[in-house]
Short mmCIF file of C-alpha atoms in Angstrom, two decimals:
data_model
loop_
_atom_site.label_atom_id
_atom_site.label_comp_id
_atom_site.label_asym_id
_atom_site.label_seq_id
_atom_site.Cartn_x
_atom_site.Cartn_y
_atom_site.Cartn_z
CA UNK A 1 0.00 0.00 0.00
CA UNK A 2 2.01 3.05 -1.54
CA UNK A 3 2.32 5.74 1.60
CA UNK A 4 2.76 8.83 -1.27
CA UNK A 5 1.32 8.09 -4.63
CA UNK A 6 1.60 10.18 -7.85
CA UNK A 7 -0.06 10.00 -11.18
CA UNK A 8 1.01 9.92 -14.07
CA UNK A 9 4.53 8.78 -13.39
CA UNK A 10 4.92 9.73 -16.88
CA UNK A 11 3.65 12.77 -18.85
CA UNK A 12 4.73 14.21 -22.06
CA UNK A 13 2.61 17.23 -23.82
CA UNK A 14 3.03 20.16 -25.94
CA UNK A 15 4.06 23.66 -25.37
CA UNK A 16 0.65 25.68 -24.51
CA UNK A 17 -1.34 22.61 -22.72
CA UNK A 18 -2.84 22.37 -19.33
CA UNK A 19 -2.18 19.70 -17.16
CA UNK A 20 -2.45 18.56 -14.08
CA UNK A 21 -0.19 15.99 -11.49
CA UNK A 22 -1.99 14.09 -8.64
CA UNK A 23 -0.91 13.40 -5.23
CA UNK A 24 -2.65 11.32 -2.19
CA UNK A 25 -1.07 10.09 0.91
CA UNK A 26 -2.40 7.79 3.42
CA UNK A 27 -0.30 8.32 6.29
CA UNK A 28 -2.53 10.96 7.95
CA UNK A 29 0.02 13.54 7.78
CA UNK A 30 -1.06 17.63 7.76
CA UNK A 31 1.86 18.88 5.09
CA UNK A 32 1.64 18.07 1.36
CA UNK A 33 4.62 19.55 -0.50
CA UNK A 34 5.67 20.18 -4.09
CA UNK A 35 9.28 20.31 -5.43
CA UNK A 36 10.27 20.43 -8.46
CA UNK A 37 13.87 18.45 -9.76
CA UNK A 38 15.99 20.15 -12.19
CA UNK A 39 17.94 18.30 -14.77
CA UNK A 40 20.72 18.74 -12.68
CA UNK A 41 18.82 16.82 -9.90
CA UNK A 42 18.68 19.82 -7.68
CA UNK A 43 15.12 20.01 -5.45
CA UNK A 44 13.36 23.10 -4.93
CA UNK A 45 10.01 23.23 -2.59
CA UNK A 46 7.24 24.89 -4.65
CA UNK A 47 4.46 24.31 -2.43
CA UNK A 48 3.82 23.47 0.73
CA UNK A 49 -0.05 22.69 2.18
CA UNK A 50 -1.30 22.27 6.17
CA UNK A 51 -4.49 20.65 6.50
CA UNK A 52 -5.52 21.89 3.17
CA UNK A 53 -4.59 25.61 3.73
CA UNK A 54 -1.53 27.29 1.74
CA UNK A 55 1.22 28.14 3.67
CA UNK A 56 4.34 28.11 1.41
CA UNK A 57 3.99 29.18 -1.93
CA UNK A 58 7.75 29.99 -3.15
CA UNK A 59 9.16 31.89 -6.56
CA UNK A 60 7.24 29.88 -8.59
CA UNK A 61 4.99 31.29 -12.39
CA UNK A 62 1.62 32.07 -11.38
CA UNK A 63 0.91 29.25 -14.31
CA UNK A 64 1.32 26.88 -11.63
CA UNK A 65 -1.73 26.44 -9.12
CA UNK A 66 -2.01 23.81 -6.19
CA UNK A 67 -5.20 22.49 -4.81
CA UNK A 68 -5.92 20.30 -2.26
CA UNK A 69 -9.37 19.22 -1.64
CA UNK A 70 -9.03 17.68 1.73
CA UNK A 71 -5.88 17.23 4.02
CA UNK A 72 -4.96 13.49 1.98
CA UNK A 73 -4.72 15.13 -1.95
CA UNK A 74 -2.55 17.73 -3.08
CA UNK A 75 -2.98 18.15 -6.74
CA UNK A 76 -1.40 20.55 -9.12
CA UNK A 77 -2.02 22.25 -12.21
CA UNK A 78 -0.23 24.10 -14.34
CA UNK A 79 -1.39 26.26 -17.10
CA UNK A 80 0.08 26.86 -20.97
CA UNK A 81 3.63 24.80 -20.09
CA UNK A 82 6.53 26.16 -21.74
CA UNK A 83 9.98 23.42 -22.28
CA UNK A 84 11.18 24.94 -19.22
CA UNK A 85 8.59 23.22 -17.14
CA UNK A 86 10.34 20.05 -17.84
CA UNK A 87 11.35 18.61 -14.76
CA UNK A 88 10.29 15.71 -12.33
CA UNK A 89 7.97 17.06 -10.18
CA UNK A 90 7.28 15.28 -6.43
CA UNK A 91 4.96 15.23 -4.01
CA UNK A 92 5.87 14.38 -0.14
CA UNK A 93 4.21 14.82 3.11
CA UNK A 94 5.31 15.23 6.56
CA UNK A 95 4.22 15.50 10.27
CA UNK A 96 5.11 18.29 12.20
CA UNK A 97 7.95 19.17 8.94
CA UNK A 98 10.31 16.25 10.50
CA UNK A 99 11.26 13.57 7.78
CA UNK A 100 9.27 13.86 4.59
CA UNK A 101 7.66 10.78 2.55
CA UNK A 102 8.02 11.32 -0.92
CA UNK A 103 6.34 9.88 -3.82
CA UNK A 104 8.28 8.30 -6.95
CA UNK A 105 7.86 11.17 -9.08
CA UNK A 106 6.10 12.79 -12.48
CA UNK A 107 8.58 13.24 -15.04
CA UNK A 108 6.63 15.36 -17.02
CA UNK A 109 8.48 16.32 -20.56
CA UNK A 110 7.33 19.45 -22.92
CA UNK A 111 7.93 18.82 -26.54
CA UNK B 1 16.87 30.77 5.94
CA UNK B 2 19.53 27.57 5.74
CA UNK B 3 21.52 26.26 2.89
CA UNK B 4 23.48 23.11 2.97
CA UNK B 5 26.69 22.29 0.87
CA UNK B 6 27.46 19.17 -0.66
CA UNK B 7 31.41 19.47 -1.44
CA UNK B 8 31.34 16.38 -3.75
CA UNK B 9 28.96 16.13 -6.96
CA UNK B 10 30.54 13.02 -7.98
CA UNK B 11 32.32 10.12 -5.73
CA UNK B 12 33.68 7.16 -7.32
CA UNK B 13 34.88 4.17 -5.27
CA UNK B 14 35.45 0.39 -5.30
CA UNK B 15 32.98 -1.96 -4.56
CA UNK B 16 33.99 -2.99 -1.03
CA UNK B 17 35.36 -0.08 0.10
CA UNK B 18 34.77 2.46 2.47
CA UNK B 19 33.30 5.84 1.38
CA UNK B 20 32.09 9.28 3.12
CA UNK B 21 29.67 11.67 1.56
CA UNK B 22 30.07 15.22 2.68
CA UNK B 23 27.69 17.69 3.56
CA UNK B 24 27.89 21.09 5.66
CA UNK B 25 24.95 23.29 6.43
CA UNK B 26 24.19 26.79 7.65
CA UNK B 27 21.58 27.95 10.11
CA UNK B 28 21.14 30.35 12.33
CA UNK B 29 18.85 28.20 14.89
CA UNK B 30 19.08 24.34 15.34
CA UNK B 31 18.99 22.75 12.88
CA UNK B 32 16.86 18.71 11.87
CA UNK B 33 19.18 17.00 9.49
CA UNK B 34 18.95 14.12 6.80
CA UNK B 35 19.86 12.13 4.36
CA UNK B 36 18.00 11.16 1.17
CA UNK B 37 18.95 8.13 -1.33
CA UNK B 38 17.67 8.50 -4.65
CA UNK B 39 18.16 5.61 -7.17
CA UNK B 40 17.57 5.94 -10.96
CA UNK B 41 14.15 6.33 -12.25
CA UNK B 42 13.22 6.58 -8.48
CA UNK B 43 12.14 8.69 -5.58
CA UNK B 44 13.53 9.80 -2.37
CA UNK B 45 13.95 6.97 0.30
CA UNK B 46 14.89 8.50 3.57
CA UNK B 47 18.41 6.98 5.07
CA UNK B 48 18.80 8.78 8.29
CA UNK B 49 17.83 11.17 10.52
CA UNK B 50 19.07 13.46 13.03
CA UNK B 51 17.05 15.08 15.11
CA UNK B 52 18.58 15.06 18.56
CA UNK B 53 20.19 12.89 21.01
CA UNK B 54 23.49 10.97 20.38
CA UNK B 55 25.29 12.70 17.55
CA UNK B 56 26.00 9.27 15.82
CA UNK B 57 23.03 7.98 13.72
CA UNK B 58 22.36 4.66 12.29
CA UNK B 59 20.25 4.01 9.19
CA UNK B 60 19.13 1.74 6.56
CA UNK B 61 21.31 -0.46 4.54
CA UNK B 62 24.32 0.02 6.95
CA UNK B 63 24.60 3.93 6.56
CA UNK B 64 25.30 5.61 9.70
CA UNK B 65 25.93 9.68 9.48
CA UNK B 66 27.64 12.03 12.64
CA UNK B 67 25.95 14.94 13.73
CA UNK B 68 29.26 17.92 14.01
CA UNK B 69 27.65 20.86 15.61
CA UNK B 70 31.05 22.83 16.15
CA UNK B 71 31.70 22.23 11.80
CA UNK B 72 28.34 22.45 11.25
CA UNK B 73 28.50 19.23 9.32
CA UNK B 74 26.68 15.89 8.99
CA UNK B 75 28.91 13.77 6.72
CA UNK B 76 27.58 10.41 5.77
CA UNK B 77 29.50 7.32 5.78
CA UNK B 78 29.33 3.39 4.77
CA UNK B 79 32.46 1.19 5.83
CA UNK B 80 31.58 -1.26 3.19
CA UNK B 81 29.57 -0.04 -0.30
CA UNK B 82 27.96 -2.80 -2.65
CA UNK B 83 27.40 -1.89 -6.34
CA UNK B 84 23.83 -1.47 -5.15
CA UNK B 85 24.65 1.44 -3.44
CA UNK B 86 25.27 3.53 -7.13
CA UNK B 87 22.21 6.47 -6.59
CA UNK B 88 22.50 9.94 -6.21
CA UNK B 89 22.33 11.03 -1.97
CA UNK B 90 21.01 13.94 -0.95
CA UNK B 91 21.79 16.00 2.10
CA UNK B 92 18.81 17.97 3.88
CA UNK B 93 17.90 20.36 6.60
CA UNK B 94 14.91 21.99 8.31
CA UNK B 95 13.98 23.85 11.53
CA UNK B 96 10.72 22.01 12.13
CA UNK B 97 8.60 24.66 10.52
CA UNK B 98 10.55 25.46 7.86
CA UNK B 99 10.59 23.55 4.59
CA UNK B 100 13.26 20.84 3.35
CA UNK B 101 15.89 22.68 2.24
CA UNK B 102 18.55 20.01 -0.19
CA UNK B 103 22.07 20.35 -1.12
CA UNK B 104 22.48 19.82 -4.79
CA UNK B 105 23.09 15.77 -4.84
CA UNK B 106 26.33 13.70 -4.53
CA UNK B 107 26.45 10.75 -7.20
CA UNK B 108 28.21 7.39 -5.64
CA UNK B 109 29.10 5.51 -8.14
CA UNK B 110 30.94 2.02 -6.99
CA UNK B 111 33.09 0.35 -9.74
CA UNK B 112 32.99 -3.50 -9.54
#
């Protein structure tokens, strides 16, 4: 029973689409994060969610919107994705911000 | 805010030998530290924590990282790698309401 699960694992799309990257977690936990992997493997926190209420929302293209529906989802969406947007994007979640659980990852590639 | 270093992008060693991944961090308050494995294709599996306590700390697959307070370090070691252990390790820090804040990776790659 996967503790952080993503889908798709895989998405590729065209410059200009909308998409959007789910994320549940059944561990209970109050934080959902986003981060967002370069090519060069470095991990930057996008988002971060308590009990469904935004509390982190970092440097990030307004193209981008999280929502999370209840405290277990934290979904995001992001608007007319330029090649730049290429990246693996993860979702984790945490209790009380000690040790994360991460998921295994959207690679999402724009052609 | 907090940063951590990793001094080594790359580390190359022979299967069967020991190997030590370093990572230094900056904080003004105290500091919860980690260590992330990430294998190809994969997510993040979490090795270690520190979060108080003895400064030594044990984790999975024989890792075992020490907690430096004075060198503001928490350098990760394995006396005995396997060619399993090829993946990219990350170092990470918070404060407890801060987010995870990760060096930039250190690639172990052990050579048969």
């Amino acid at each position: 029973d996967t503790a952080v699960s993503q889908t798709p694992k895989y998405l590729v799309t065209q410059m200009g689409n909308d998409k959007s990257i789910k994320c549940e977690q059944n561990l209970g936990h109050d934080t959902m994060y986003w981060y967002k992997q370069d090519s060069k493997k470095f991990l930057k926190i996008m988002f971060s969610y308590n009990n469904k209420e935004l509390i982190i929302n970092e440097t990030v293209p307004n193209r981008f919107s999280p929502k999370s529906p209840d405290k277990a989802h934290l979904n995001l969406h992001i608007n007319s994705l330029e090649l730049g947007d290429s990246a693996v994007y993860f979702c984790a979640s945490s209790q009380f911000e000690v040790g994360y659980t991460f998921g295994s990852g959207t690679r999402l590639t724009v052609v | 805010a907090q940063s951590v270093t990793q001094l080594d992008s790359q580390v190359p060693v022979f299967e069967e030998a020991p190997v030590e991944l370093r990572c230094n961090y900056s904080s003004s308050v105290s500091v919860y530290l980690f260590w992330y494995v990430q294998y190809p294709n994969q997510g993040l599996q979490l090795l270690l924590k520190y979060l108080s306590g003895s400064t030594l700390v044990k984790g999975i697959n024989g890792f075992e990282a020490e907690f430096n307070k004075s060198q503001t370090s928490f350098h990760l070691r394995k006396p005995s790698v396997h060619i399993s252990d090829t993946a990219e390790y990350f170092c990470a820090v918070n404060t407890g309401n801060t987010p995870l804040v990760f060096g930039k990776g250190t690639r172990l790659s052990v050579i048969a």
